[in-house]
Amino acid sequence: CLFLSLIAAYNSARDRACLTRSALLSPAMSPWQRLLEFGDDNSFLVVTGMTRPVFEYLRRCLFEDNFGRADHRGGRPSILDSRSQLGLYLVYIGSKMATKHLCLIFGITPSTCSSILNKLLRLVVRKLKRNAHARISFPSEEKLEEFALRICSREPLAEGVVGFMDGLSLHTECTSENLEQNAFYNGYHSDTMVNNVFTFGPDGKIFAACINFPGSWHDSSVVAELVASLKERLNGRKICVDQGFPRSGLAFDVLVGPYSTKTIRQLSPLLLSFLLAQAAVYTSLRQASEWGMRALQGTFPRLKVRLPS
């Protein structure tokens, strides 16, 4: 009994341990400040994922109003200035580091780090969803025609294709709510997931998306409403997908891709060779969406960490 009591006391003391101010450098002397003031451009790009001019542009978008003035709402000033706050956010989303490691780099305590990150996560969504360079926007008719010509010049059999669609499942934490846990549980992955679908143009940008759907939903269910919108706005053009997406009914001639074995058996012998060649082209083109997903997850490794429930 005494042994168990000692273990409980030891674990309790260990749980109460935290990173204190005395163990940290001042933010003005932190490794981040050294990089910001004296680091070369290549080192800055490696750490933040941005060049210095782009970093400054993003800082102005987030922390200044339309007249170039600091967007300060009063209250106690933060221990970090706007550049350091943005640097903290970029290092956070560009890595899988724990909070304690971020504290060592920026010279702040865990409570301050969490507070700044929570504020920046809300601020980025609020400001960038209205920014023309950052928000997801559907291409104009001229841009769609340019996409179609660009793809057709590479693959003549893929006439009218303007983009590539694929799904992305992200791991999320379990929850004690039974209904929510059941909705987000994905049987294929045997884990709780959040399902998303992204549509990439040949320029590498996302122009349509379905995000934050329950993990139990199949890709075909996620894009059900998106297909109707695409059919209305594409004007006869097409999106290349894999076999996990619907290509019949409302999605016919809107979502195109390789044929299943069952479909191939039912094809007319007169059209078989042409349709198989076209399916091979669709399979090749769809690889572009895989490259897009790799670019997205490679740029933001935080996506590979479980999302909070």
PDB file of C-alpha atoms in Angstrom:
ATOM      1  CA  CYS A   1       0.000   0.000   0.000  1.00  0.00           C
ATOM      2  CA  LEU A   2       2.882   2.357   0.833  1.00  0.00           C
ATOM      3  CA  PHE A   3       4.529   1.505  -2.481  1.00  0.00           C
ATOM      4  CA  LEU A   4       1.379   2.398  -4.425  1.00  0.00           C
ATOM      5  CA  SER A   5       1.054   5.652  -2.480  1.00  0.00           C
ATOM      6  CA  LEU A   6       4.628   6.603  -3.402  1.00  0.00           C
ATOM      7  CA  ILE A   7       3.946   5.887  -7.083  1.00  0.00           C
ATOM      8  CA  ALA A   8       0.775   7.998  -6.985  1.00  0.00           C
ATOM      9  CA  ALA A   9       2.655  10.867  -5.301  1.00  0.00           C
ATOM     10  CA  TYR A  10       5.474  10.658  -7.860  1.00  0.00           C
ATOM     11  CA  ASN A  11       3.083  10.704 -10.807  1.00  0.00           C
ATOM     12  CA  SER A  12       1.134  13.570  -9.271  1.00  0.00           C
ATOM     13  CA  ALA A  13       4.310  15.635  -8.889  1.00  0.00           C
ATOM     14  CA  ARG A  14       5.334  14.808 -12.446  1.00  0.00           C
ATOM     15  CA  ASP A  15       1.937  15.895 -13.814  1.00  0.00           C
ATOM     16  CA  ARG A  16       2.284  19.233 -12.028  1.00  0.00           C
ATOM     17  CA  ALA A  17       5.689  19.918 -13.587  1.00  0.00           C
ATOM     18  CA  CYS A  18       5.696  22.617 -16.261  1.00  0.00           C
ATOM     19  CA  LEU A  19       8.082  24.798 -18.230  1.00  0.00           C
ATOM     20  CA  THR A  20       8.682  28.010 -16.259  1.00  0.00           C
ATOM     21  CA  ARG A  21       9.872  31.482 -17.244  1.00  0.00           C
ATOM     22  CA  SER A  22      13.232  30.996 -15.484  1.00  0.00           C
ATOM     23  CA  ALA A  23      14.145  28.130 -17.829  1.00  0.00           C
ATOM     24  CA  LEU A  24      13.603  30.186 -20.977  1.00  0.00           C
ATOM     25  CA  LEU A  25      15.481  32.888 -22.813  1.00  0.00           C
ATOM     26  CA  SER A  26      13.924  36.300 -23.201  1.00  0.00           C
ATOM     27  CA  PRO A  27      11.920  36.607 -26.457  1.00  0.00           C
ATOM     28  CA  ALA A  28      14.375  39.319 -27.540  1.00  0.00           C
ATOM     29  CA  MET A  29      17.240  36.795 -27.244  1.00  0.00           C
ATOM     30  CA  SER A  30      15.380  33.728 -28.519  1.00  0.00           C
ATOM     31  CA  PRO A  31      16.507  31.557 -31.466  1.00  0.00           C
ATOM     32  CA  TRP A  32      13.569  32.930 -33.470  1.00  0.00           C
ATOM     33  CA  GLN A  33      14.686  36.520 -32.941  1.00  0.00           C
ATOM     34  CA  ARG A  34      18.196  35.571 -34.044  1.00  0.00           C
ATOM     35  CA  LEU A  35      16.805  34.077 -37.250  1.00  0.00           C
ATOM     36  CA  LEU A  36      14.511  37.049 -37.863  1.00  0.00           C
ATOM     37  CA  GLU A  37      17.246  39.661 -37.474  1.00  0.00           C
ATOM     38  CA  PHE A  38      20.383  37.918 -38.710  1.00  0.00           C
ATOM     39  CA  GLY A  39      19.314  34.765 -40.563  1.00  0.00           C
ATOM     40  CA  ASP A  40      19.908  34.475 -44.288  1.00  0.00           C
ATOM     41  CA  ASP A  41      16.957  34.215 -46.668  1.00  0.00           C
ATOM     42  CA  ASN A  42      17.396  30.476 -47.273  1.00  0.00           C
ATOM     43  CA  SER A  43      17.307  29.681 -43.538  1.00  0.00           C
ATOM     44  CA  PHE A  44      14.229  31.888 -43.107  1.00  0.00           C
ATOM     45  CA  LEU A  45      12.483  30.056 -45.960  1.00  0.00           C
ATOM     46  CA  VAL A  46      13.286  26.642 -44.453  1.00  0.00           C
ATOM     47  CA  VAL A  47      11.850  27.550 -41.036  1.00  0.00           C
ATOM     48  CA  THR A  48       8.764  29.558 -42.034  1.00  0.00           C
ATOM     49  CA  GLY A  49       8.039  28.191 -45.513  1.00  0.00           C
ATOM     50  CA  MET A  50       7.929  31.753 -46.852  1.00  0.00           C
ATOM     51  CA  THR A  51      10.286  34.317 -48.301  1.00  0.00           C
ATOM     52  CA  ARG A  52      10.701  37.550 -46.348  1.00  0.00           C
ATOM     53  CA  PRO A  53       8.580  39.679 -48.736  1.00  0.00           C
ATOM     54  CA  VAL A  54       5.694  37.158 -48.594  1.00  0.00           C
ATOM     55  CA  PHE A  55       6.067  36.952 -44.807  1.00  0.00           C
ATOM     56  CA  GLU A  56       5.745  40.745 -44.546  1.00  0.00           C
ATOM     57  CA  TYR A  57       2.733  40.765 -46.886  1.00  0.00           C
ATOM     58  CA  LEU A  58       0.970  38.140 -44.754  1.00  0.00           C
ATOM     59  CA  ARG A  59       1.809  40.060 -41.563  1.00  0.00           C
ATOM     60  CA  ARG A  60       0.222  43.217 -42.977  1.00  0.00           C
ATOM     61  CA  CYS A  61      -2.887  41.276 -44.037  1.00  0.00           C
ATOM     62  CA  LEU A  62      -3.329  39.885 -40.523  1.00  0.00           C
ATOM     63  CA  PHE A  63      -2.244  42.695 -38.222  1.00  0.00           C
ATOM     64  CA  GLU A  64      -2.963  45.930 -40.121  1.00  0.00           C
ATOM     65  CA  ASP A  65      -6.260  47.484 -41.158  1.00  0.00           C
ATOM     66  CA  ASN A  66      -7.165  48.749 -44.617  1.00  0.00           C
ATOM     67  CA  PHE A  67      -5.295  52.002 -43.960  1.00  0.00           C
ATOM     68  CA  GLY A  68      -1.994  50.351 -42.982  1.00  0.00           C
ATOM     69  CA  ARG A  69      -2.446  51.003 -39.254  1.00  0.00           C
ATOM     70  CA  ALA A  70      -1.803  48.380 -36.585  1.00  0.00           C
ATOM     71  CA  ASP A  71      -5.073  46.600 -35.846  1.00  0.00           C
ATOM     72  CA  HIS A  72      -4.848  46.792 -32.035  1.00  0.00           C
ATOM     73  CA  ARG A  73      -8.045  46.200 -30.075  1.00  0.00           C
ATOM     74  CA  GLY A  74      -6.756  47.284 -26.666  1.00  0.00           C
ATOM     75  CA  GLY A  75      -5.990  45.210 -23.618  1.00  0.00           C
ATOM     76  CA  ARG A  76      -2.639  44.027 -22.346  1.00  0.00           C
ATOM     77  CA  PRO A  77      -0.011  43.985 -25.134  1.00  0.00           C
ATOM     78  CA  SER A  78       1.396  40.613 -26.125  1.00  0.00           C
ATOM     79  CA  ILE A  79       4.920  39.616 -25.111  1.00  0.00           C
ATOM     80  CA  LEU A  80       5.558  38.876 -28.801  1.00  0.00           C
ATOM     81  CA  ASP A  81       5.299  41.456 -31.560  1.00  0.00           C
ATOM     82  CA  SER A  82       3.340  40.792 -34.754  1.00  0.00           C
ATOM     83  CA  ARG A  83       6.319  39.280 -36.612  1.00  0.00           C
ATOM     84  CA  SER A  84       7.066  36.851 -33.796  1.00  0.00           C
ATOM     85  CA  GLN A  85       3.412  35.893 -33.450  1.00  0.00           C
ATOM     86  CA  LEU A  86       3.205  35.154 -37.153  1.00  0.00           C
ATOM     87  CA  GLY A  87       6.506  33.242 -36.966  1.00  0.00           C
ATOM     88  CA  LEU A  88       5.109  31.140 -34.115  1.00  0.00           C
ATOM     89  CA  TYR A  89       2.003  30.333 -36.150  1.00  0.00           C
ATOM     90  CA  LEU A  90       4.003  29.388 -39.266  1.00  0.00           C
ATOM     91  CA  VAL A  91       6.402  27.157 -37.324  1.00  0.00           C
ATOM     92  CA  TYR A  92       3.413  25.547 -35.596  1.00  0.00           C
ATOM     93  CA  ILE A  93       1.521  24.638 -38.789  1.00  0.00           C
ATOM     94  CA  GLY A  94       4.749  23.822 -40.647  1.00  0.00           C
ATOM     95  CA  SER A  95       5.912  21.200 -38.150  1.00  0.00           C
ATOM     96  CA  LYS A  96       4.658  18.593 -35.684  1.00  0.00           C
ATOM     97  CA  MET A  97       6.495  20.090 -32.714  1.00  0.00           C
ATOM     98  CA  ALA A  98       4.960  20.011 -29.252  1.00  0.00           C
ATOM     99  CA  THR A  99       4.201  23.254 -27.400  1.00  0.00           C
ATOM    100  CA  LYS A 100       7.224  22.887 -25.103  1.00  0.00           C
ATOM    101  CA  HIS A 101       9.594  22.891 -28.090  1.00  0.00           C
ATOM    102  CA  LEU A 102       7.938  25.991 -29.543  1.00  0.00           C
ATOM    103  CA  CYS A 103       8.382  27.675 -26.160  1.00  0.00           C
ATOM    104  CA  LEU A 104      12.132  27.035 -26.249  1.00  0.00           C
ATOM    105  CA  ILE A 105      12.397  28.534 -29.756  1.00  0.00           C
ATOM    106  CA  PHE A 106      10.342  31.675 -29.060  1.00  0.00           C
ATOM    107  CA  GLY A 107      11.127  32.251 -25.378  1.00  0.00           C
ATOM    108  CA  ILE A 108       7.554  32.098 -24.089  1.00  0.00           C
ATOM    109  CA  THR A 109       5.731  29.981 -21.519  1.00  0.00           C
ATOM    110  CA  PRO A 110       3.234  27.256 -22.538  1.00  0.00           C
ATOM    111  CA  SER A 111       0.197  29.278 -21.471  1.00  0.00           C
ATOM    112  CA  THR A 112       1.327  32.269 -23.554  1.00  0.00           C
ATOM    113  CA  CYS A 113       2.115  29.992 -26.507  1.00  0.00           C
ATOM    114  CA  SER A 114      -1.346  28.383 -26.440  1.00  0.00           C
ATOM    115  CA  SER A 115      -3.054  31.754 -26.099  1.00  0.00           C
ATOM    116  CA  ILE A 116      -1.217  33.239 -29.090  1.00  0.00           C
ATOM    117  CA  LEU A 117      -1.795  30.172 -31.267  1.00  0.00           C
ATOM    118  CA  ASN A 118      -5.510  30.087 -30.498  1.00  0.00           C
ATOM    119  CA  LYS A 119      -5.776  33.774 -31.352  1.00  0.00           C
ATOM    120  CA  LEU A 120      -3.813  33.370 -34.604  1.00  0.00           C
ATOM    121  CA  LEU A 121      -5.848  30.337 -35.725  1.00  0.00           C
ATOM    122  CA  ARG A 122      -9.041  32.413 -35.501  1.00  0.00           C
ATOM    123  CA  LEU A 123      -7.414  35.526 -36.951  1.00  0.00           C
ATOM    124  CA  VAL A 124      -6.054  33.739 -40.032  1.00  0.00           C
ATOM    125  CA  VAL A 125      -9.465  32.298 -40.903  1.00  0.00           C
ATOM    126  CA  ARG A 126     -11.228  35.637 -40.382  1.00  0.00           C
ATOM    127  CA  LYS A 127      -8.777  37.728 -42.413  1.00  0.00           C
ATOM    128  CA  LEU A 128      -7.696  35.381 -45.208  1.00  0.00           C
ATOM    129  CA  LYS A 129     -11.141  34.163 -46.214  1.00  0.00           C
ATOM    130  CA  ARG A 130     -11.693  37.664 -47.623  1.00  0.00           C
ATOM    131  CA  ASN A 131      -8.240  37.945 -49.203  1.00  0.00           C
ATOM    132  CA  ALA A 132      -8.213  37.502 -52.985  1.00  0.00           C
ATOM    133  CA  HIS A 133      -4.813  35.782 -52.926  1.00  0.00           C
ATOM    134  CA  ALA A 134      -5.717  33.275 -50.198  1.00  0.00           C
ATOM    135  CA  ARG A 135      -9.386  32.365 -50.498  1.00  0.00           C
ATOM    136  CA  ILE A 136     -10.750  29.528 -52.619  1.00  0.00           C
ATOM    137  CA  SER A 137     -12.517  31.038 -55.633  1.00  0.00           C
ATOM    138  CA  PHE A 138     -14.076  29.399 -58.683  1.00  0.00           C
ATOM    139  CA  PRO A 139     -12.325  30.254 -61.983  1.00  0.00           C
ATOM    140  CA  SER A 140     -13.890  32.550 -64.543  1.00  0.00           C
ATOM    141  CA  GLU A 141     -15.019  31.291 -67.958  1.00  0.00           C
ATOM    142  CA  GLU A 142     -11.782  32.544 -69.499  1.00  0.00           C
ATOM    143  CA  LYS A 143      -9.725  30.726 -66.885  1.00  0.00           C
ATOM    144  CA  LEU A 144     -11.688  27.492 -67.331  1.00  0.00           C
ATOM    145  CA  GLU A 145     -11.093  27.647 -71.071  1.00  0.00           C
ATOM    146  CA  GLU A 146      -7.387  28.185 -70.431  1.00  0.00           C
ATOM    147  CA  PHE A 147      -7.342  25.132 -68.114  1.00  0.00           C
ATOM    148  CA  ALA A 148      -9.095  22.994 -70.740  1.00  0.00           C
ATOM    149  CA  LEU A 149      -6.663  24.036 -73.497  1.00  0.00           C
ATOM    150  CA  ARG A 150      -3.654  23.440 -71.258  1.00  0.00           C
ATOM    151  CA  ILE A 151      -4.752  19.897 -70.379  1.00  0.00           C
ATOM    152  CA  CYS A 152      -5.905  19.076 -73.913  1.00  0.00           C
ATOM    153  CA  SER A 153      -2.548  20.155 -75.348  1.00  0.00           C
ATOM    154  CA  ARG A 154      -0.912  17.480 -73.202  1.00  0.00           C
ATOM    155  CA  GLU A 155      -3.586  14.788 -73.543  1.00  0.00           C
ATOM    156  CA  PRO A 156      -5.833  15.272 -76.641  1.00  0.00           C
ATOM    157  CA  LEU A 157      -8.190  12.499 -75.511  1.00  0.00           C
ATOM    158  CA  ALA A 158      -9.025  14.449 -72.336  1.00  0.00           C
ATOM    159  CA  GLU A 159     -11.059  17.098 -74.098  1.00  0.00           C
ATOM    160  CA  GLY A 160     -12.936  19.433 -71.758  1.00  0.00           C
ATOM    161  CA  VAL A 161     -11.146  18.373 -68.526  1.00  0.00           C
ATOM    162  CA  VAL A 162     -10.354  21.417 -66.370  1.00  0.00           C
ATOM    163  CA  GLY A 163      -9.390  19.965 -62.981  1.00  0.00           C
ATOM    164  CA  PHE A 164      -8.636  16.992 -60.756  1.00  0.00           C
ATOM    165  CA  MET A 165     -10.504  15.906 -57.626  1.00  0.00           C
ATOM    166  CA  ASP A 166      -9.456  13.702 -54.719  1.00  0.00           C
ATOM    167  CA  GLY A 167     -10.383  13.056 -51.096  1.00  0.00           C
ATOM    168  CA  LEU A 168      -8.257  13.619 -47.995  1.00  0.00           C
ATOM    169  CA  SER A 169      -8.981  11.957 -44.637  1.00  0.00           C
ATOM    170  CA  LEU A 170      -7.443  13.544 -41.538  1.00  0.00           C
ATOM    171  CA  HIS A 171      -7.149  11.814 -38.174  1.00  0.00           C
ATOM    172  CA  THR A 172      -9.088  13.338 -35.309  1.00  0.00           C
ATOM    173  CA  GLU A 173      -9.247  12.686 -31.576  1.00  0.00           C
ATOM    174  CA  CYS A 174     -11.904  10.430 -30.120  1.00  0.00           C
ATOM    175  CA  THR A 175     -14.818  11.959 -28.249  1.00  0.00           C
ATOM    176  CA  SER A 176     -16.960  10.787 -25.351  1.00  0.00           C
ATOM    177  CA  GLU A 177     -20.139  11.675 -27.289  1.00  0.00           C
ATOM    178  CA  ASN A 178     -21.384   8.361 -28.688  1.00  0.00           C
ATOM    179  CA  LEU A 179     -23.274   9.785 -31.682  1.00  0.00           C
ATOM    180  CA  GLU A 180     -20.379  12.022 -32.710  1.00  0.00           C
ATOM    181  CA  GLN A 181     -17.863   9.227 -32.238  1.00  0.00           C
ATOM    182  CA  ASN A 182     -19.981   6.927 -34.392  1.00  0.00           C
ATOM    183  CA  ALA A 183     -20.304   9.554 -37.129  1.00  0.00           C
ATOM    184  CA  PHE A 184     -16.573  10.246 -37.345  1.00  0.00           C
ATOM    185  CA  TYR A 185     -15.434   6.613 -37.114  1.00  0.00           C
ATOM    186  CA  ASN A 186     -14.089   5.383 -40.457  1.00  0.00           C
ATOM    187  CA  GLY A 187     -14.312   1.607 -40.833  1.00  0.00           C
ATOM    188  CA  TYR A 188     -11.788   1.478 -43.677  1.00  0.00           C
ATOM    189  CA  HIS A 189      -9.092   3.178 -41.611  1.00  0.00           C
ATOM    190  CA  SER A 190     -10.383   1.787 -38.283  1.00  0.00           C
ATOM    191  CA  ASP A 191     -10.018   5.242 -36.761  1.00  0.00           C
ATOM    192  CA  THR A 192     -11.862   8.512 -36.224  1.00  0.00           C
ATOM    193  CA  MET A 193     -11.406  10.753 -39.267  1.00  0.00           C
ATOM    194  CA  VAL A 194     -12.538  13.987 -40.888  1.00  0.00           C
ATOM    195  CA  ASN A 195     -13.172  13.677 -44.637  1.00  0.00           C
ATOM    196  CA  ASN A 196     -12.417  16.425 -47.129  1.00  0.00           C
ATOM    197  CA  VAL A 197     -12.509  16.689 -50.927  1.00  0.00           C
ATOM    198  CA  PHE A 198     -10.363  19.132 -52.919  1.00  0.00           C
ATOM    199  CA  THR A 199     -10.471  20.070 -56.600  1.00  0.00           C
ATOM    200  CA  PHE A 200      -7.189  21.258 -58.132  1.00  0.00           C
ATOM    201  CA  GLY A 201      -6.693  23.191 -61.351  1.00  0.00           C
ATOM    202  CA  PRO A 202      -3.700  22.593 -63.630  1.00  0.00           C
ATOM    203  CA  ASP A 203      -2.098  25.694 -62.062  1.00  0.00           C
ATOM    204  CA  GLY A 204      -1.885  23.814 -58.737  1.00  0.00           C
ATOM    205  CA  LYS A 205      -4.522  25.924 -56.948  1.00  0.00           C
ATOM    206  CA  ILE A 206      -7.649  24.619 -55.231  1.00  0.00           C
ATOM    207  CA  PHE A 207     -10.824  26.066 -56.777  1.00  0.00           C
ATOM    208  CA  ALA A 208     -13.515  23.923 -55.100  1.00  0.00           C
ATOM    209  CA  ALA A 209     -13.612  22.025 -51.825  1.00  0.00           C
ATOM    210  CA  CYS A 210     -15.810  20.154 -49.353  1.00  0.00           C
ATOM    211  CA  ILE A 211     -14.308  20.211 -45.848  1.00  0.00           C
ATOM    212  CA  ASN A 212     -14.913  18.829 -42.347  1.00  0.00           C
ATOM    213  CA  PHE A 213     -17.334  16.020 -43.191  1.00  0.00           C
ATOM    214  CA  PRO A 214     -17.725  13.027 -40.827  1.00  0.00           C
ATOM    215  CA  GLY A 215     -15.274  10.179 -41.369  1.00  0.00           C
ATOM    216  CA  SER A 216     -18.060   7.666 -41.926  1.00  0.00           C
ATOM    217  CA  TRP A 217     -19.108   9.479 -45.106  1.00  0.00           C
ATOM    218  CA  HIS A 218     -17.799   8.128 -48.403  1.00  0.00           C
ATOM    219  CA  ASP A 219     -16.296  10.517 -50.953  1.00  0.00           C
ATOM    220  CA  SER A 220     -19.372  10.040 -53.130  1.00  0.00           C
ATOM    221  CA  SER A 221     -21.582  11.313 -50.279  1.00  0.00           C
ATOM    222  CA  VAL A 222     -19.275  14.226 -49.506  1.00  0.00           C
ATOM    223  CA  VAL A 223     -19.420  15.595 -53.078  1.00  0.00           C
ATOM    224  CA  ALA A 224     -23.171  15.039 -53.579  1.00  0.00           C
ATOM    225  CA  GLU A 225     -24.051  18.727 -53.286  1.00  0.00           C
ATOM    226  CA  LEU A 226     -20.824  19.904 -54.939  1.00  0.00           C
ATOM    227  CA  VAL A 227     -21.609  17.956 -58.120  1.00  0.00           C
ATOM    228  CA  ALA A 228     -24.805  19.946 -58.705  1.00  0.00           C
ATOM    229  CA  SER A 229     -22.885  23.203 -58.360  1.00  0.00           C
ATOM    230  CA  LEU A 230     -20.096  22.005 -60.656  1.00  0.00           C
ATOM    231  CA  LYS A 231     -22.545  20.888 -63.338  1.00  0.00           C
ATOM    232  CA  GLU A 232     -24.124  24.313 -63.344  1.00  0.00           C
ATOM    233  CA  ARG A 233     -20.867  26.268 -63.450  1.00  0.00           C
ATOM    234  CA  LEU A 234     -18.607  24.117 -65.635  1.00  0.00           C
ATOM    235  CA  ASN A 235     -20.829  24.434 -68.728  1.00  0.00           C
ATOM    236  CA  GLY A 236     -20.053  21.020 -70.190  1.00  0.00           C
ATOM    237  CA  ARG A 237     -16.487  20.781 -68.891  1.00  0.00           C
ATOM    238  CA  LYS A 238     -15.270  17.919 -66.715  1.00  0.00           C
ATOM    239  CA  ILE A 239     -13.324  17.049 -63.561  1.00  0.00           C
ATOM    240  CA  CYS A 240     -11.044  14.002 -63.464  1.00  0.00           C
ATOM    241  CA  VAL A 241     -11.594  11.654 -60.472  1.00  0.00           C
ATOM    242  CA  ASP A 242     -10.802   8.107 -59.329  1.00  0.00           C
ATOM    243  CA  GLN A 243     -13.209   5.184 -58.982  1.00  0.00           C
ATOM    244  CA  GLY A 244     -14.283   6.279 -55.486  1.00  0.00           C
ATOM    245  CA  PHE A 245     -16.416   9.088 -56.906  1.00  0.00           C
ATOM    246  CA  PRO A 246     -19.801   8.799 -58.662  1.00  0.00           C
ATOM    247  CA  ARG A 247     -19.776   9.118 -62.456  1.00  0.00           C
ATOM    248  CA  SER A 248     -23.383   8.295 -63.209  1.00  0.00           C
ATOM    249  CA  GLY A 249     -26.671  10.059 -62.605  1.00  0.00           C
ATOM    250  CA  LEU A 250     -26.147  13.761 -61.869  1.00  0.00           C
ATOM    251  CA  ALA A 251     -22.369  13.303 -62.064  1.00  0.00           C
ATOM    252  CA  PHE A 252     -22.464  11.854 -65.597  1.00  0.00           C
ATOM    253  CA  ASP A 253     -20.109  13.728 -67.911  1.00  0.00           C
ATOM    254  CA  VAL A 254     -19.160  16.048 -65.024  1.00  0.00           C
ATOM    255  CA  LEU A 255     -16.867  13.665 -63.119  1.00  0.00           C
ATOM    256  CA  VAL A 256     -14.818  11.402 -65.408  1.00  0.00           C
ATOM    257  CA  GLY A 257     -12.218   8.770 -64.671  1.00  0.00           C
ATOM    258  CA  PRO A 258     -11.052   5.188 -65.204  1.00  0.00           C
ATOM    259  CA  TYR A 259     -13.637   2.438 -65.706  1.00  0.00           C
ATOM    260  CA  SER A 260     -14.248  -0.447 -63.342  1.00  0.00           C
ATOM    261  CA  THR A 261     -13.779  -4.040 -64.501  1.00  0.00           C
ATOM    262  CA  LYS A 262     -17.552  -4.535 -64.531  1.00  0.00           C
ATOM    263  CA  THR A 263     -18.060  -1.496 -66.770  1.00  0.00           C
ATOM    264  CA  ILE A 264     -15.345  -2.609 -69.179  1.00  0.00           C
ATOM    265  CA  ARG A 265     -17.141  -5.932 -69.727  1.00  0.00           C
ATOM    266  CA  GLN A 266     -20.284  -4.044 -70.726  1.00  0.00           C
ATOM    267  CA  LEU A 267     -18.600  -1.724 -73.244  1.00  0.00           C
ATOM    268  CA  SER A 268     -19.354  -2.084 -76.928  1.00  0.00           C
ATOM    269  CA  PRO A 269     -16.494  -3.809 -78.841  1.00  0.00           C
ATOM    270  CA  LEU A 270     -16.624  -0.986 -81.379  1.00  0.00           C
ATOM    271  CA  LEU A 271     -15.773   1.604 -78.706  1.00  0.00           C
ATOM    272  CA  LEU A 272     -13.667  -0.551 -76.406  1.00  0.00           C
ATOM    273  CA  SER A 273     -10.205   0.431 -77.671  1.00  0.00           C
ATOM    274  CA  PHE A 274     -11.024   4.175 -77.688  1.00  0.00           C
ATOM    275  CA  LEU A 275     -12.635   4.165 -74.235  1.00  0.00           C
ATOM    276  CA  LEU A 276      -9.803   2.145 -72.697  1.00  0.00           C
ATOM    277  CA  ALA A 277      -7.272   4.577 -74.146  1.00  0.00           C
ATOM    278  CA  GLN A 278      -9.298   7.471 -72.750  1.00  0.00           C
ATOM    279  CA  ALA A 279      -9.515   5.773 -69.338  1.00  0.00           C
ATOM    280  CA  ALA A 280      -5.723   5.360 -69.313  1.00  0.00           C
ATOM    281  CA  VAL A 281      -5.399   9.097 -69.961  1.00  0.00           C
ATOM    282  CA  TYR A 282      -7.757   9.873 -67.065  1.00  0.00           C
ATOM    283  CA  THR A 283      -5.705   7.601 -64.802  1.00  0.00           C
ATOM    284  CA  SER A 284      -2.552   9.454 -65.783  1.00  0.00           C
ATOM    285  CA  LEU A 285      -4.135  12.892 -65.318  1.00  0.00           C
ATOM    286  CA  ARG A 286      -5.549  12.025 -61.916  1.00  0.00           C
ATOM    287  CA  GLN A 287      -2.008  11.744 -60.602  1.00  0.00           C
ATOM    288  CA  ALA A 288      -2.008  15.553 -60.527  1.00  0.00           C
ATOM    289  CA  SER A 289      -4.432  15.496 -57.591  1.00  0.00           C
ATOM    290  CA  GLU A 290      -2.048  13.182 -55.708  1.00  0.00           C
ATOM    291  CA  TRP A 291       0.736  15.703 -56.265  1.00  0.00           C
ATOM    292  CA  GLY A 292      -1.583  18.432 -54.993  1.00  0.00           C
ATOM    293  CA  MET A 293      -2.376  16.455 -51.828  1.00  0.00           C
ATOM    294  CA  ARG A 294       1.321  15.800 -51.274  1.00  0.00           C
ATOM    295  CA  ALA A 295       2.091  19.499 -51.662  1.00  0.00           C
ATOM    296  CA  LEU A 296      -0.680  20.362 -49.179  1.00  0.00           C
ATOM    297  CA  GLN A 297       0.410  17.863 -46.525  1.00  0.00           C
ATOM    298  CA  GLY A 298       4.111  18.453 -47.137  1.00  0.00           C
ATOM    299  CA  THR A 299       3.700  22.202 -46.641  1.00  0.00           C
ATOM    300  CA  PHE A 300       1.558  21.775 -43.507  1.00  0.00           C
ATOM    301  CA  PRO A 301       2.790  18.707 -41.542  1.00  0.00           C
ATOM    302  CA  ARG A 302       0.454  19.705 -38.711  1.00  0.00           C
ATOM    303  CA  LEU A 303      -2.300  18.042 -40.756  1.00  0.00           C
ATOM    304  CA  LYS A 304      -0.722  14.689 -39.884  1.00  0.00           C
ATOM    305  CA  VAL A 305      -1.264  15.321 -36.160  1.00  0.00           C
ATOM    306  CA  ARG A 306      -4.678  14.364 -34.748  1.00  0.00           C
ATOM    307  CA  LEU A 307      -7.156  17.212 -34.943  1.00  0.00           C
ATOM    308  CA  PRO A 308      -8.972  18.128 -31.717  1.00  0.00           C
ATOM    309  CA  SER A 309     -12.467  16.666 -31.466  1.00  0.00           C
TER     310      SER A 309
END
